[in-house]
Amino acid sequence: MPTPLHVLVTGATGRTGAIVIQKLQQQPEQFNPKGFARSEAKVKELFGTADGFYLGDISDPDRLKAALEGCDALVILTSAIPQMKAPPEPGQRPEFIYPEGGTPEQVDYQGQINQIEAAKAAGVQHIVLVGSMGGTNEQHPLNRMANGNILIWKRRAEAYLIASGLDYTIIRAGGLQDQPGGQRELIVGKDDELLANPPDGIPTSIPRADVAEVVVQALGSPAARNKAFDVISKPEGTPGAVVTTDFDALFERTTPGL
Ligand code: NAP
């Protein structure tokens, strides 16, 4: 891989995106990261400066084009974000909506296509895309949320990336947790089989910091190229668990195709 690798991270002010940026910034000999975000105030709040960030919306191909110039790799960490309609009445379930312009079809499908096409035009070699487990099940509660079909649209964008001809790594995470990374054994799977049959009935979740580490490792590992996989973690302290440190070996256990 060229060093330093020029990487654009979209969703850079998101909870996982910000960790990816921080991890890449800590390895300046290997990585030259730039972030793409829509709020300058949020960038400054998180990183202290907007230097090294491009401001824009993924619905705007021109902003993506400018940000991707000279990049070797793109990390896609954008996602539609549902909003609660109003605090629920006692005993009622909360109702959600997606903001105008922010539906899963607009963000997770068209917005990702915009990113893939802009990357292709810019000569980017590799796209690392973070998605979500559950996309094989139309009835998954996240698909029903605000009737957004978010996991379906995410999976369609993954298929688009695979068909694009660019090298890809598609990381479909289990439920994300704000927990420390580097403390757990990670488990990879495919087609939501881990959701149906988690080993020893463990929770199908993973810390955002571990997902961010998988992203960073995928950028540098040939074994992660042209692979798509689900990933969860064994809870900290699980007897017999071995903390994952050999990411090439982890990626060797993953397979090409959706
Ligand atoms: P997050 O905090 O929700 O961040 C999403 C990012 O997307 C935010 O930075 C947001 O910008 C950005 N974004 C949304 N629409 C945009 C637009 N039109 N233009 C530019 N940027 C836009 O993400 P996360 O919770 O860390 O999740 C990371 C990924 O994992 C997502 O794809 C998510 O769906 C997936 N995932 C989540 C779970 C879970 O349990 N939550 C489970 C599995 C997988 P702002 O910062 O300006 O809002």
PDB file of C-alpha atoms and ligand atoms in Angstrom:
ATOM      1  CA  MET A   1       0.000   0.000   0.000  1.00  0.00           C
ATOM      2  CA  PRO A   2       1.228   3.561  -0.666  1.00  0.00           C
ATOM      3  CA  THR A   3       2.520   5.216   2.513  1.00  0.00           C
ATOM      4  CA  PRO A   4       1.168   7.289   3.914  1.00  0.00           C
ATOM      5  CA  LEU A   5      -2.184   6.092   2.608  1.00  0.00           C
ATOM      6  CA  HIS A   6      -4.463   9.043   1.840  1.00  0.00           C
ATOM      7  CA  VAL A   7      -7.836   8.156   3.349  1.00  0.00           C
ATOM      8  CA  LEU A   8     -11.134  10.049   3.374  1.00  0.00           C
ATOM      9  CA  VAL A   9     -13.506   9.118   6.216  1.00  0.00           C
ATOM     10  CA  THR A  10     -17.142  10.186   5.766  1.00  0.00           C
ATOM     11  CA  GLY A  11     -19.448  10.395   8.767  1.00  0.00           C
ATOM     12  CA  ALA A  12     -16.327  11.745  10.482  1.00  0.00           C
ATOM     13  CA  THR A  13     -18.360  13.379  13.259  1.00  0.00           C
ATOM     14  CA  GLY A  14     -20.299  10.182  13.881  1.00  0.00           C
ATOM     15  CA  ARG A  15     -19.587   8.024  16.893  1.00  0.00           C
ATOM     16  CA  THR A  16     -17.570   5.397  15.011  1.00  0.00           C
ATOM     17  CA  GLY A  17     -16.239   7.765  12.327  1.00  0.00           C
ATOM     18  CA  ALA A  18     -14.606  10.025  14.920  1.00  0.00           C
ATOM     19  CA  ILE A  19     -12.786   7.047  16.462  1.00  0.00           C
ATOM     20  CA  VAL A  20     -11.539   5.963  13.035  1.00  0.00           C
ATOM     21  CA  ILE A  21     -10.157   9.470  12.392  1.00  0.00           C
ATOM     22  CA  GLN A  22      -8.395   9.477  15.788  1.00  0.00           C
ATOM     23  CA  LYS A  23      -6.850   6.050  15.181  1.00  0.00           C
ATOM     24  CA  LEU A  24      -5.610   7.068  11.720  1.00  0.00           C
ATOM     25  CA  GLN A  25      -4.200  10.338  13.058  1.00  0.00           C
ATOM     26  CA  GLN A  26      -2.186   8.326  15.602  1.00  0.00           C
ATOM     27  CA  GLN A  27      -0.305   6.546  12.772  1.00  0.00           C
ATOM     28  CA  PRO A  28       0.958   9.433  10.594  1.00  0.00           C
ATOM     29  CA  GLU A  29       3.622   7.322   8.891  1.00  0.00           C
ATOM     30  CA  GLN A  30       0.997   4.933   7.594  1.00  0.00           C
ATOM     31  CA  PHE A  31      -2.044   7.132   7.150  1.00  0.00           C
ATOM     32  CA  ASN A  32      -2.894  10.641   6.018  1.00  0.00           C
ATOM     33  CA  PRO A  33      -6.578  10.945   6.998  1.00  0.00           C
ATOM     34  CA  LYS A  34      -9.123  13.560   6.001  1.00  0.00           C
ATOM     35  CA  GLY A  35     -12.636  13.765   7.331  1.00  0.00           C
ATOM     36  CA  PHE A  36     -15.908  14.585   5.569  1.00  0.00           C
ATOM     37  CA  ALA A  37     -18.626  16.056   7.759  1.00  0.00           C
ATOM     38  CA  ARG A  38     -21.632  18.334   7.435  1.00  0.00           C
ATOM     39  CA  SER A  39     -21.216  20.430  10.584  1.00  0.00           C
ATOM     40  CA  GLU A  40     -18.166  22.628  11.118  1.00  0.00           C
ATOM     41  CA  ALA A  41     -19.243  23.278  14.707  1.00  0.00           C
ATOM     42  CA  LYS A  42     -19.338  19.549  15.431  1.00  0.00           C
ATOM     43  CA  VAL A  43     -15.915  19.023  13.810  1.00  0.00           C
ATOM     44  CA  LYS A  44     -14.411  21.766  16.001  1.00  0.00           C
ATOM     45  CA  GLU A  45     -16.121  20.427  19.106  1.00  0.00           C
ATOM     46  CA  LEU A  46     -14.731  16.928  18.509  1.00  0.00           C
ATOM     47  CA  PHE A  47     -11.303  17.669  17.029  1.00  0.00           C
ATOM     48  CA  GLY A  48     -10.545  21.244  18.129  1.00  0.00           C
ATOM     49  CA  THR A  49      -9.925  22.349  14.534  1.00  0.00           C
ATOM     50  CA  ALA A  50     -11.522  21.984  11.124  1.00  0.00           C
ATOM     51  CA  ASP A  51      -8.104  21.578   9.474  1.00  0.00           C
ATOM     52  CA  GLY A  52      -8.047  18.330   7.543  1.00  0.00           C
ATOM     53  CA  PHE A  53     -11.820  18.219   7.195  1.00  0.00           C
ATOM     54  CA  TYR A  54     -14.067  18.781   4.204  1.00  0.00           C
ATOM     55  CA  LEU A  55     -17.508  20.144   4.910  1.00  0.00           C
ATOM     56  CA  GLY A  56     -20.411  18.920   2.850  1.00  0.00           C
ATOM     57  CA  ASP A  57     -23.372  16.672   2.465  1.00  0.00           C
ATOM     58  CA  ILE A  58     -23.124  13.292   0.771  1.00  0.00           C
ATOM     59  CA  SER A  59     -26.068  14.300  -1.424  1.00  0.00           C
ATOM     60  CA  ASP A  60     -23.684  16.805  -3.084  1.00  0.00           C
ATOM     61  CA  PRO A  61     -21.408  15.067  -5.625  1.00  0.00           C
ATOM     62  CA  ASP A  62     -19.279  18.213  -6.102  1.00  0.00           C
ATOM     63  CA  ARG A  63     -18.313  18.314  -2.420  1.00  0.00           C
ATOM     64  CA  LEU A  64     -17.467  14.616  -2.508  1.00  0.00           C
ATOM     65  CA  LYS A  65     -15.380  15.132  -5.641  1.00  0.00           C
ATOM     66  CA  ALA A  66     -13.344  17.878  -3.978  1.00  0.00           C
ATOM     67  CA  ALA A  67     -12.793  15.815  -0.830  1.00  0.00           C
ATOM     68  CA  LEU A  68     -11.735  12.666  -2.676  1.00  0.00           C
ATOM     69  CA  GLU A  69      -9.119  14.287  -4.874  1.00  0.00           C
ATOM     70  CA  GLY A  70      -5.802  12.507  -4.320  1.00  0.00           C
ATOM     71  CA  CYS A  71      -7.277   9.829  -2.026  1.00  0.00           C
ATOM     72  CA  ASP A  72      -6.181   6.186  -2.152  1.00  0.00           C
ATOM     73  CA  ALA A  73      -8.994   4.876   0.056  1.00  0.00           C
ATOM     74  CA  LEU A  74     -12.465   5.849   1.261  1.00  0.00           C
ATOM     75  CA  VAL A  75     -14.102   4.802   4.526  1.00  0.00           C
ATOM     76  CA  ILE A  76     -17.900   5.158   4.443  1.00  0.00           C
ATOM     77  CA  LEU A  77     -19.336   5.736   7.908  1.00  0.00           C
ATOM     78  CA  THR A  78     -22.423   7.776   7.107  1.00  0.00           C
ATOM     79  CA  SER A  79     -25.845   6.588   8.134  1.00  0.00           C
ATOM     80  CA  ALA A  80     -29.407   7.846   8.239  1.00  0.00           C
ATOM     81  CA  ILE A  81     -30.323   8.841  11.795  1.00  0.00           C
ATOM     82  CA  PRO A  82     -33.913   8.357  12.998  1.00  0.00           C
ATOM     83  CA  GLN A  83     -35.363  10.979  15.323  1.00  0.00           C
ATOM     84  CA  MET A  84     -37.931  10.440  18.027  1.00  0.00           C
ATOM     85  CA  LYS A  85     -41.229  12.160  17.085  1.00  0.00           C
ATOM     86  CA  ALA A  86     -42.035  13.191  20.657  1.00  0.00           C
ATOM     87  CA  PRO A  87     -41.422  11.744  24.108  1.00  0.00           C
ATOM     88  CA  PRO A  88     -43.751   8.720  24.350  1.00  0.00           C
ATOM     89  CA  GLU A  89     -46.748   8.677  26.677  1.00  0.00           C
ATOM     90  CA  PRO A  90     -46.186   6.419  29.697  1.00  0.00           C
ATOM     91  CA  GLY A  91     -46.504   2.794  28.617  1.00  0.00           C
ATOM     92  CA  GLN A  92     -46.300   3.694  24.903  1.00  0.00           C
ATOM     93  CA  ARG A  93     -43.461   2.909  22.524  1.00  0.00           C
ATOM     94  CA  PRO A  94     -41.596   5.879  21.049  1.00  0.00           C
ATOM     95  CA  GLU A  95     -42.326   6.712  17.406  1.00  0.00           C
ATOM     96  CA  PHE A  96     -39.560   7.670  15.008  1.00  0.00           C
ATOM     97  CA  ILE A  97     -39.252   9.673  11.796  1.00  0.00           C
ATOM     98  CA  TYR A  98     -36.378  10.420   9.437  1.00  0.00           C
ATOM     99  CA  PRO A  99     -35.704  14.089   8.732  1.00  0.00           C
ATOM    100  CA  GLU A 100     -36.413  15.496   5.270  1.00  0.00           C
ATOM    101  CA  GLY A 101     -33.550  14.512   2.973  1.00  0.00           C
ATOM    102  CA  GLY A 102     -32.349  12.036   5.588  1.00  0.00           C
ATOM    103  CA  THR A 103     -34.261   8.844   4.842  1.00  0.00           C
ATOM    104  CA  PRO A 104     -32.369   5.559   4.519  1.00  0.00           C
ATOM    105  CA  GLU A 105     -33.083   5.527   0.787  1.00  0.00           C
ATOM    106  CA  GLN A 106     -31.539   9.001   0.486  1.00  0.00           C
ATOM    107  CA  VAL A 107     -28.578   8.512   2.856  1.00  0.00           C
ATOM    108  CA  ASP A 108     -27.807   4.791   3.004  1.00  0.00           C
ATOM    109  CA  TYR A 109     -28.558   4.047  -0.644  1.00  0.00           C
ATOM    110  CA  GLN A 110     -28.270   7.145  -2.851  1.00  0.00           C
ATOM    111  CA  GLY A 111     -25.765   8.812  -0.516  1.00  0.00           C
ATOM    112  CA  GLN A 112     -23.524   5.748  -0.594  1.00  0.00           C
ATOM    113  CA  ILE A 113     -23.846   5.464  -4.375  1.00  0.00           C
ATOM    114  CA  ASN A 114     -22.751   9.105  -4.614  1.00  0.00           C
ATOM    115  CA  GLN A 115     -19.687   8.274  -2.523  1.00  0.00           C
ATOM    116  CA  ILE A 116     -18.835   5.133  -4.515  1.00  0.00           C
ATOM    117  CA  GLU A 117     -19.181   6.937  -7.855  1.00  0.00           C
ATOM    118  CA  ALA A 118     -17.129   9.934  -6.686  1.00  0.00           C
ATOM    119  CA  ALA A 119     -14.427   7.568  -5.392  1.00  0.00           C
ATOM    120  CA  LYS A 120     -14.334   5.699  -8.672  1.00  0.00           C
ATOM    121  CA  ALA A 121     -14.003   8.947 -10.631  1.00  0.00           C
ATOM    122  CA  ALA A 122     -11.187  10.090  -8.318  1.00  0.00           C
ATOM    123  CA  GLY A 123      -9.179   6.878  -8.840  1.00  0.00           C
ATOM    124  CA  VAL A 124      -9.649   5.592  -5.286  1.00  0.00           C
ATOM    125  CA  GLN A 125      -8.390   1.996  -4.972  1.00  0.00           C
ATOM    126  CA  HIS A 126     -10.280   0.662  -1.964  1.00  0.00           C
ATOM    127  CA  ILE A 127     -13.560   1.399  -0.153  1.00  0.00           C
ATOM    128  CA  VAL A 128     -14.185   0.237   3.398  1.00  0.00           C
ATOM    129  CA  LEU A 129     -17.903   0.398   4.153  1.00  0.00           C
ATOM    130  CA  VAL A 130     -19.404  -0.051   7.608  1.00  0.00           C
ATOM    131  CA  GLY A 131     -22.895  -1.492   7.463  1.00  0.00           C
ATOM    132  CA  SER A 132     -25.123  -3.370   9.811  1.00  0.00           C
ATOM    133  CA  MET A 133     -26.144  -6.937  10.468  1.00  0.00           C
ATOM    134  CA  GLY A 134     -29.826  -7.785  10.001  1.00  0.00           C
ATOM    135  CA  GLY A 135     -30.198  -6.859   6.324  1.00  0.00           C
ATOM    136  CA  THR A 136     -31.336 -10.338   5.282  1.00  0.00           C
ATOM    137  CA  ASN A 137     -34.514  -9.933   7.352  1.00  0.00           C
ATOM    138  CA  GLU A 138     -37.144  -7.542   5.980  1.00  0.00           C
ATOM    139  CA  GLN A 139     -39.070  -7.852   9.259  1.00  0.00           C
ATOM    140  CA  HIS A 140     -36.089  -6.759  11.371  1.00  0.00           C
ATOM    141  CA  PRO A 141     -37.308  -4.056  13.826  1.00  0.00           C
ATOM    142  CA  LEU A 142     -34.804  -1.554  12.406  1.00  0.00           C
ATOM    143  CA  ASN A 143     -36.421  -1.956   8.970  1.00  0.00           C
ATOM    144  CA  ARG A 144     -39.837  -1.311  10.466  1.00  0.00           C
ATOM    145  CA  MET A 145     -38.606   1.837  12.241  1.00  0.00           C
ATOM    146  CA  ALA A 146     -40.372   4.768  10.519  1.00  0.00           C
ATOM    147  CA  ASN A 147     -40.911   2.281   7.662  1.00  0.00           C
ATOM    148  CA  GLY A 148     -37.404   3.256   6.555  1.00  0.00           C
ATOM    149  CA  ASN A 149     -36.155  -0.221   5.587  1.00  0.00           C
ATOM    150  CA  ILE A 150     -32.748   1.024   6.640  1.00  0.00           C
ATOM    151  CA  LEU A 151     -31.028  -2.372   6.614  1.00  0.00           C
ATOM    152  CA  ILE A 152     -32.478  -3.209   3.202  1.00  0.00           C
ATOM    153  CA  TRP A 153     -31.169   0.049   1.706  1.00  0.00           C
ATOM    154  CA  LYS A 154     -27.773  -0.460   3.320  1.00  0.00           C
ATOM    155  CA  ARG A 155     -27.544  -3.957   1.834  1.00  0.00           C
ATOM    156  CA  ARG A 156     -28.513  -2.688  -1.622  1.00  0.00           C
ATOM    157  CA  ALA A 157     -25.700  -0.142  -1.424  1.00  0.00           C
ATOM    158  CA  GLU A 158     -23.308  -2.951  -0.443  1.00  0.00           C
ATOM    159  CA  ALA A 159     -24.338  -4.868  -3.570  1.00  0.00           C
ATOM    160  CA  TYR A 160     -23.737  -1.691  -5.597  1.00  0.00           C
ATOM    161  CA  LEU A 161     -20.235  -1.369  -4.147  1.00  0.00           C
ATOM    162  CA  ILE A 162     -19.395  -4.990  -4.960  1.00  0.00           C
ATOM    163  CA  ALA A 163     -20.609  -4.480  -8.540  1.00  0.00           C
ATOM    164  CA  SER A 164     -18.608  -1.245  -8.884  1.00  0.00           C
ATOM    165  CA  GLY A 165     -15.370  -3.089  -9.590  1.00  0.00           C
ATOM    166  CA  LEU A 166     -13.515  -1.194  -6.832  1.00  0.00           C
ATOM    167  CA  ASP A 167     -11.790  -3.188  -4.102  1.00  0.00           C
ATOM    168  CA  TYR A 168     -14.147  -3.375  -1.139  1.00  0.00           C
ATOM    169  CA  THR A 169     -14.285  -4.376   2.499  1.00  0.00           C
ATOM    170  CA  ILE A 170     -17.823  -4.492   3.885  1.00  0.00           C
ATOM    171  CA  ILE A 171     -17.996  -4.668   7.673  1.00  0.00           C
ATOM    172  CA  ARG A 172     -21.509  -5.435   8.947  1.00  0.00           C
ATOM    173  CA  ALA A 173     -21.440  -4.758  12.652  1.00  0.00           C
ATOM    174  CA  GLY A 174     -23.698  -6.144  15.339  1.00  0.00           C
ATOM    175  CA  GLY A 175     -25.268  -3.798  17.905  1.00  0.00           C
ATOM    176  CA  LEU A 176     -22.799  -0.984  18.599  1.00  0.00           C
ATOM    177  CA  GLN A 177     -21.654  -0.240  22.140  1.00  0.00           C
ATOM    178  CA  ASP A 178     -19.726   2.705  23.550  1.00  0.00           C
ATOM    179  CA  GLN A 179     -17.230   0.471  25.340  1.00  0.00           C
ATOM    180  CA  PRO A 180     -13.432   0.316  25.258  1.00  0.00           C
ATOM    181  CA  GLY A 181     -11.843  -1.468  22.319  1.00  0.00           C
ATOM    182  CA  GLY A 182      -9.035  -4.007  22.194  1.00  0.00           C
ATOM    183  CA  GLN A 183     -10.390  -6.103  25.066  1.00  0.00           C
ATOM    184  CA  ARG A 184     -12.415  -8.734  23.245  1.00  0.00           C
ATOM    185  CA  GLU A 185     -12.327 -11.655  20.879  1.00  0.00           C
ATOM    186  CA  LEU A 186     -14.030 -10.699  17.633  1.00  0.00           C
ATOM    187  CA  ILE A 187     -16.118 -13.191  15.692  1.00  0.00           C
ATOM    188  CA  VAL A 188     -16.875 -12.944  11.978  1.00  0.00           C
ATOM    189  CA  GLY A 189     -19.762 -14.501  10.078  1.00  0.00           C
ATOM    190  CA  LYS A 190     -22.008 -13.997   7.072  1.00  0.00           C
ATOM    191  CA  ASP A 191     -25.669 -13.637   6.117  1.00  0.00           C
ATOM    192  CA  ASP A 192     -26.807 -12.904   9.672  1.00  0.00           C
ATOM    193  CA  GLU A 193     -26.090 -16.464  10.799  1.00  0.00           C
ATOM    194  CA  LEU A 194     -24.581 -15.017  13.998  1.00  0.00           C
ATOM    195  CA  LEU A 195     -27.912 -13.285  14.733  1.00  0.00           C
ATOM    196  CA  ALA A 196     -29.768 -16.565  14.332  1.00  0.00           C
ATOM    197  CA  ASN A 197     -27.214 -18.686  16.196  1.00  0.00           C
ATOM    198  CA  PRO A 198     -24.785 -16.644  18.294  1.00  0.00           C
ATOM    199  CA  PRO A 199     -22.039 -18.886  19.704  1.00  0.00           C
ATOM    200  CA  ASP A 200     -22.908 -19.864  23.291  1.00  0.00           C
ATOM    201  CA  GLY A 201     -25.839 -17.437  23.077  1.00  0.00           C
ATOM    202  CA  ILE A 202     -23.578 -14.381  23.486  1.00  0.00           C
ATOM    203  CA  PRO A 203     -25.046 -10.920  22.774  1.00  0.00           C
ATOM    204  CA  THR A 204     -24.642  -9.966  19.115  1.00  0.00           C
ATOM    205  CA  SER A 205     -22.876  -6.697  19.860  1.00  0.00           C
ATOM    206  CA  ILE A 206     -19.480  -5.045  19.482  1.00  0.00           C
ATOM    207  CA  PRO A 207     -17.848  -1.847  20.787  1.00  0.00           C
ATOM    208  CA  ARG A 208     -17.605   1.024  18.294  1.00  0.00           C
ATOM    209  CA  ALA A 209     -13.872   1.207  19.118  1.00  0.00           C
ATOM    210  CA  ASP A 210     -13.444  -2.401  17.944  1.00  0.00           C
ATOM    211  CA  VAL A 211     -15.326  -1.689  14.720  1.00  0.00           C
ATOM    212  CA  ALA A 212     -13.048   1.323  14.191  1.00  0.00           C
ATOM    213  CA  GLU A 213      -9.989  -0.904  14.673  1.00  0.00           C
ATOM    214  CA  VAL A 214     -11.342  -3.412  12.148  1.00  0.00           C
ATOM    215  CA  VAL A 215     -11.706  -0.503   9.677  1.00  0.00           C
ATOM    216  CA  VAL A 216      -8.121   0.665  10.238  1.00  0.00           C
ATOM    217  CA  GLN A 217      -6.709  -2.852   9.983  1.00  0.00           C
ATOM    218  CA  ALA A 218      -8.745  -3.509   6.828  1.00  0.00           C
ATOM    219  CA  LEU A 219      -7.101  -0.529   5.123  1.00  0.00           C
ATOM    220  CA  GLY A 220      -3.707  -2.203   5.428  1.00  0.00           C
ATOM    221  CA  SER A 221      -4.500  -5.896   5.070  1.00  0.00           C
ATOM    222  CA  PRO A 222      -4.609  -7.603   1.660  1.00  0.00           C
ATOM    223  CA  ALA A 223      -6.671 -10.346   3.356  1.00  0.00           C
ATOM    224  CA  ALA A 224      -9.503  -7.824   3.861  1.00  0.00           C
ATOM    225  CA  ARG A 225      -9.758  -6.943   0.172  1.00  0.00           C
ATOM    226  CA  ASN A 226     -12.965  -7.903  -1.581  1.00  0.00           C
ATOM    227  CA  LYS A 227     -14.553  -9.358   1.503  1.00  0.00           C
ATOM    228  CA  ALA A 228     -17.930  -8.776   3.193  1.00  0.00           C
ATOM    229  CA  PHE A 229     -18.645 -10.041   6.669  1.00  0.00           C
ATOM    230  CA  ASP A 230     -20.651  -9.698   9.873  1.00  0.00           C
ATOM    231  CA  VAL A 231     -18.748  -9.000  13.084  1.00  0.00           C
ATOM    232  CA  ILE A 232     -19.634  -9.279  16.773  1.00  0.00           C
ATOM    233  CA  SER A 233     -17.560  -9.725  19.938  1.00  0.00           C
ATOM    234  CA  LYS A 234     -17.428 -12.047  22.911  1.00  0.00           C
ATOM    235  CA  PRO A 235     -18.227 -10.099  26.082  1.00  0.00           C
ATOM    236  CA  GLU A 236     -15.149  -9.064  28.068  1.00  0.00           C
ATOM    237  CA  GLY A 237     -14.063 -11.789  30.445  1.00  0.00           C
ATOM    238  CA  THR A 238     -15.771 -14.637  28.555  1.00  0.00           C
ATOM    239  CA  PRO A 239     -13.973 -17.807  29.699  1.00  0.00           C
ATOM    240  CA  GLY A 240     -11.646 -19.131  26.993  1.00  0.00           C
ATOM    241  CA  ALA A 241     -11.930 -15.980  24.859  1.00  0.00           C
ATOM    242  CA  VAL A 242      -8.711 -14.782  23.222  1.00  0.00           C
ATOM    243  CA  VAL A 243      -8.503 -11.028  22.583  1.00  0.00           C
ATOM    244  CA  THR A 244      -8.211 -10.445  18.830  1.00  0.00           C
ATOM    245  CA  THR A 245      -4.824  -9.033  17.863  1.00  0.00           C
ATOM    246  CA  ASP A 246      -4.123 -10.887  14.599  1.00  0.00           C
ATOM    247  CA  PHE A 247      -6.417  -9.103  12.178  1.00  0.00           C
ATOM    248  CA  ASP A 248      -4.967 -10.761   9.075  1.00  0.00           C
ATOM    249  CA  ALA A 249      -6.059 -14.095  10.565  1.00  0.00           C
ATOM    250  CA  LEU A 250      -9.521 -12.635  11.274  1.00  0.00           C
ATOM    251  CA  PHE A 251      -9.845 -11.419   7.680  1.00  0.00           C
ATOM    252  CA  GLU A 252      -8.654 -14.810   6.364  1.00  0.00           C
ATOM    253  CA  ARG A 253     -11.844 -16.241   7.874  1.00  0.00           C
ATOM    254  CA  THR A 254     -14.043 -13.913   5.765  1.00  0.00           C
ATOM    255  CA  THR A 255     -15.301 -14.418   2.221  1.00  0.00           C
ATOM    256  CA  PRO A 256     -15.940 -12.424  -0.975  1.00  0.00           C
ATOM    257  CA  GLY A 257     -19.413 -11.442  -2.187  1.00  0.00           C
ATOM    258  CA  LEU A 258     -22.443  -9.999  -0.407  1.00  0.00           C
TER     259      LEU A 258
HETATM  260  P1  NAP B   1     -23.579   7.715  13.801  1.00  0.00           P
HETATM  261  O1  NAP B   1     -22.989   8.205  15.073  1.00  0.00           O
HETATM  262  O2  NAP B   1     -25.079   7.629  13.702  1.00  0.00           O
HETATM  263  O3  NAP B   1     -22.994   8.594  12.609  1.00  0.00           O
HETATM  264  C1  NAP B   1     -23.599   8.702  11.341  1.00  0.00           C
HETATM  265  C2  NAP B   1     -22.879   9.817  10.629  1.00  0.00           C
HETATM  266  O4  NAP B   1     -23.455  10.023   9.337  1.00  0.00           O
HETATM  267  C3  NAP B   1     -22.945  11.179  11.365  1.00  0.00           C
HETATM  268  O5  NAP B   1     -21.649  11.702  11.448  1.00  0.00           O
HETATM  269  C4  NAP B   1     -23.797  12.035  10.438  1.00  0.00           C
HETATM  270  O6  NAP B   1     -23.427  13.397  10.453  1.00  0.00           O
HETATM  271  C5  NAP B   1     -23.456  11.431   9.096  1.00  0.00           C
HETATM  272  N1  NAP B   1     -24.442  11.765   8.073  1.00  0.00           N
HETATM  273  C6  NAP B   1     -25.752  11.414   8.054  1.00  0.00           C
HETATM  274  N2  NAP B   1     -26.338  11.937   6.954  1.00  0.00           N
HETATM  275  C7  NAP B   1     -25.378  12.632   6.283  1.00  0.00           C
HETATM  276  C8  NAP B   1     -25.382  13.413   5.094  1.00  0.00           C
HETATM  277  N3  NAP B   1     -26.490  13.555   4.343  1.00  0.00           N
HETATM  278  N4  NAP B   1     -24.217  13.971   4.682  1.00  0.00           N
HETATM  279  C9  NAP B   1     -23.085  13.832   5.433  1.00  0.00           C
HETATM  280  N5  NAP B   1     -23.025  13.104   6.579  1.00  0.00           N
HETATM  281  C10 NAP B   1     -24.171  12.522   7.009  1.00  0.00           C
HETATM  282  O7  NAP B   1     -22.943   6.284  13.438  1.00  0.00           O
HETATM  283  P2  NAP B   1     -22.592   5.071  14.423  1.00  0.00           P
HETATM  284  O8  NAP B   1     -23.676   4.877  15.433  1.00  0.00           O
HETATM  285  O9  NAP B   1     -21.188   5.214  14.855  1.00  0.00           O
HETATM  286  O10 NAP B   1     -22.723   3.847  13.391  1.00  0.00           O
HETATM  287  C11 NAP B   1     -21.745   3.610  12.375  1.00  0.00           C
HETATM  288  C12 NAP B   1     -22.330   2.678  11.338  1.00  0.00           C
HETATM  289  O11 NAP B   1     -22.642   1.419  11.945  1.00  0.00           O
HETATM  290  C13 NAP B   1     -23.633   3.173  10.728  1.00  0.00           C
HETATM  291  O12 NAP B   1     -23.680   2.804   9.361  1.00  0.00           O
HETATM  292  C14 NAP B   1     -24.679   2.403  11.487  1.00  0.00           C
HETATM  293  O13 NAP B   1     -25.883   2.251  10.794  1.00  0.00           O
HETATM  294  C15 NAP B   1     -23.978   1.078  11.646  1.00  0.00           C
HETATM  295  N6  NAP B   1     -24.496   0.239  12.739  1.00  0.00           N
HETATM  296  C16 NAP B   1     -25.096   0.753  13.836  1.00  0.00           C
HETATM  297  C17 NAP B   1     -25.527  -0.102  14.853  1.00  0.00           C
HETATM  298  C18 NAP B   1     -26.105   0.444  16.126  1.00  0.00           C
HETATM  299  O14 NAP B   1     -26.270  -0.365  17.065  1.00  0.00           O
HETATM  300  N7  NAP B   1     -26.381   1.713  16.214  1.00  0.00           N
HETATM  301  C19 NAP B   1     -25.391  -1.466  14.720  1.00  0.00           C
HETATM  302  C20 NAP B   1     -24.741  -1.971  13.594  1.00  0.00           C
HETATM  303  C21 NAP B   1     -24.288  -1.114  12.611  1.00  0.00           C
HETATM  304  P3  NAP B   1     -23.654  14.322  11.782  1.00  0.00           P
HETATM  305  O15 NAP B   1     -22.490  13.955  12.683  1.00  0.00           O
HETATM  306  O16 NAP B   1     -23.589  15.691  11.251  1.00  0.00           O
HETATM  307  O17 NAP B   1     -24.998  13.930  12.359  1.00  0.00           O
END
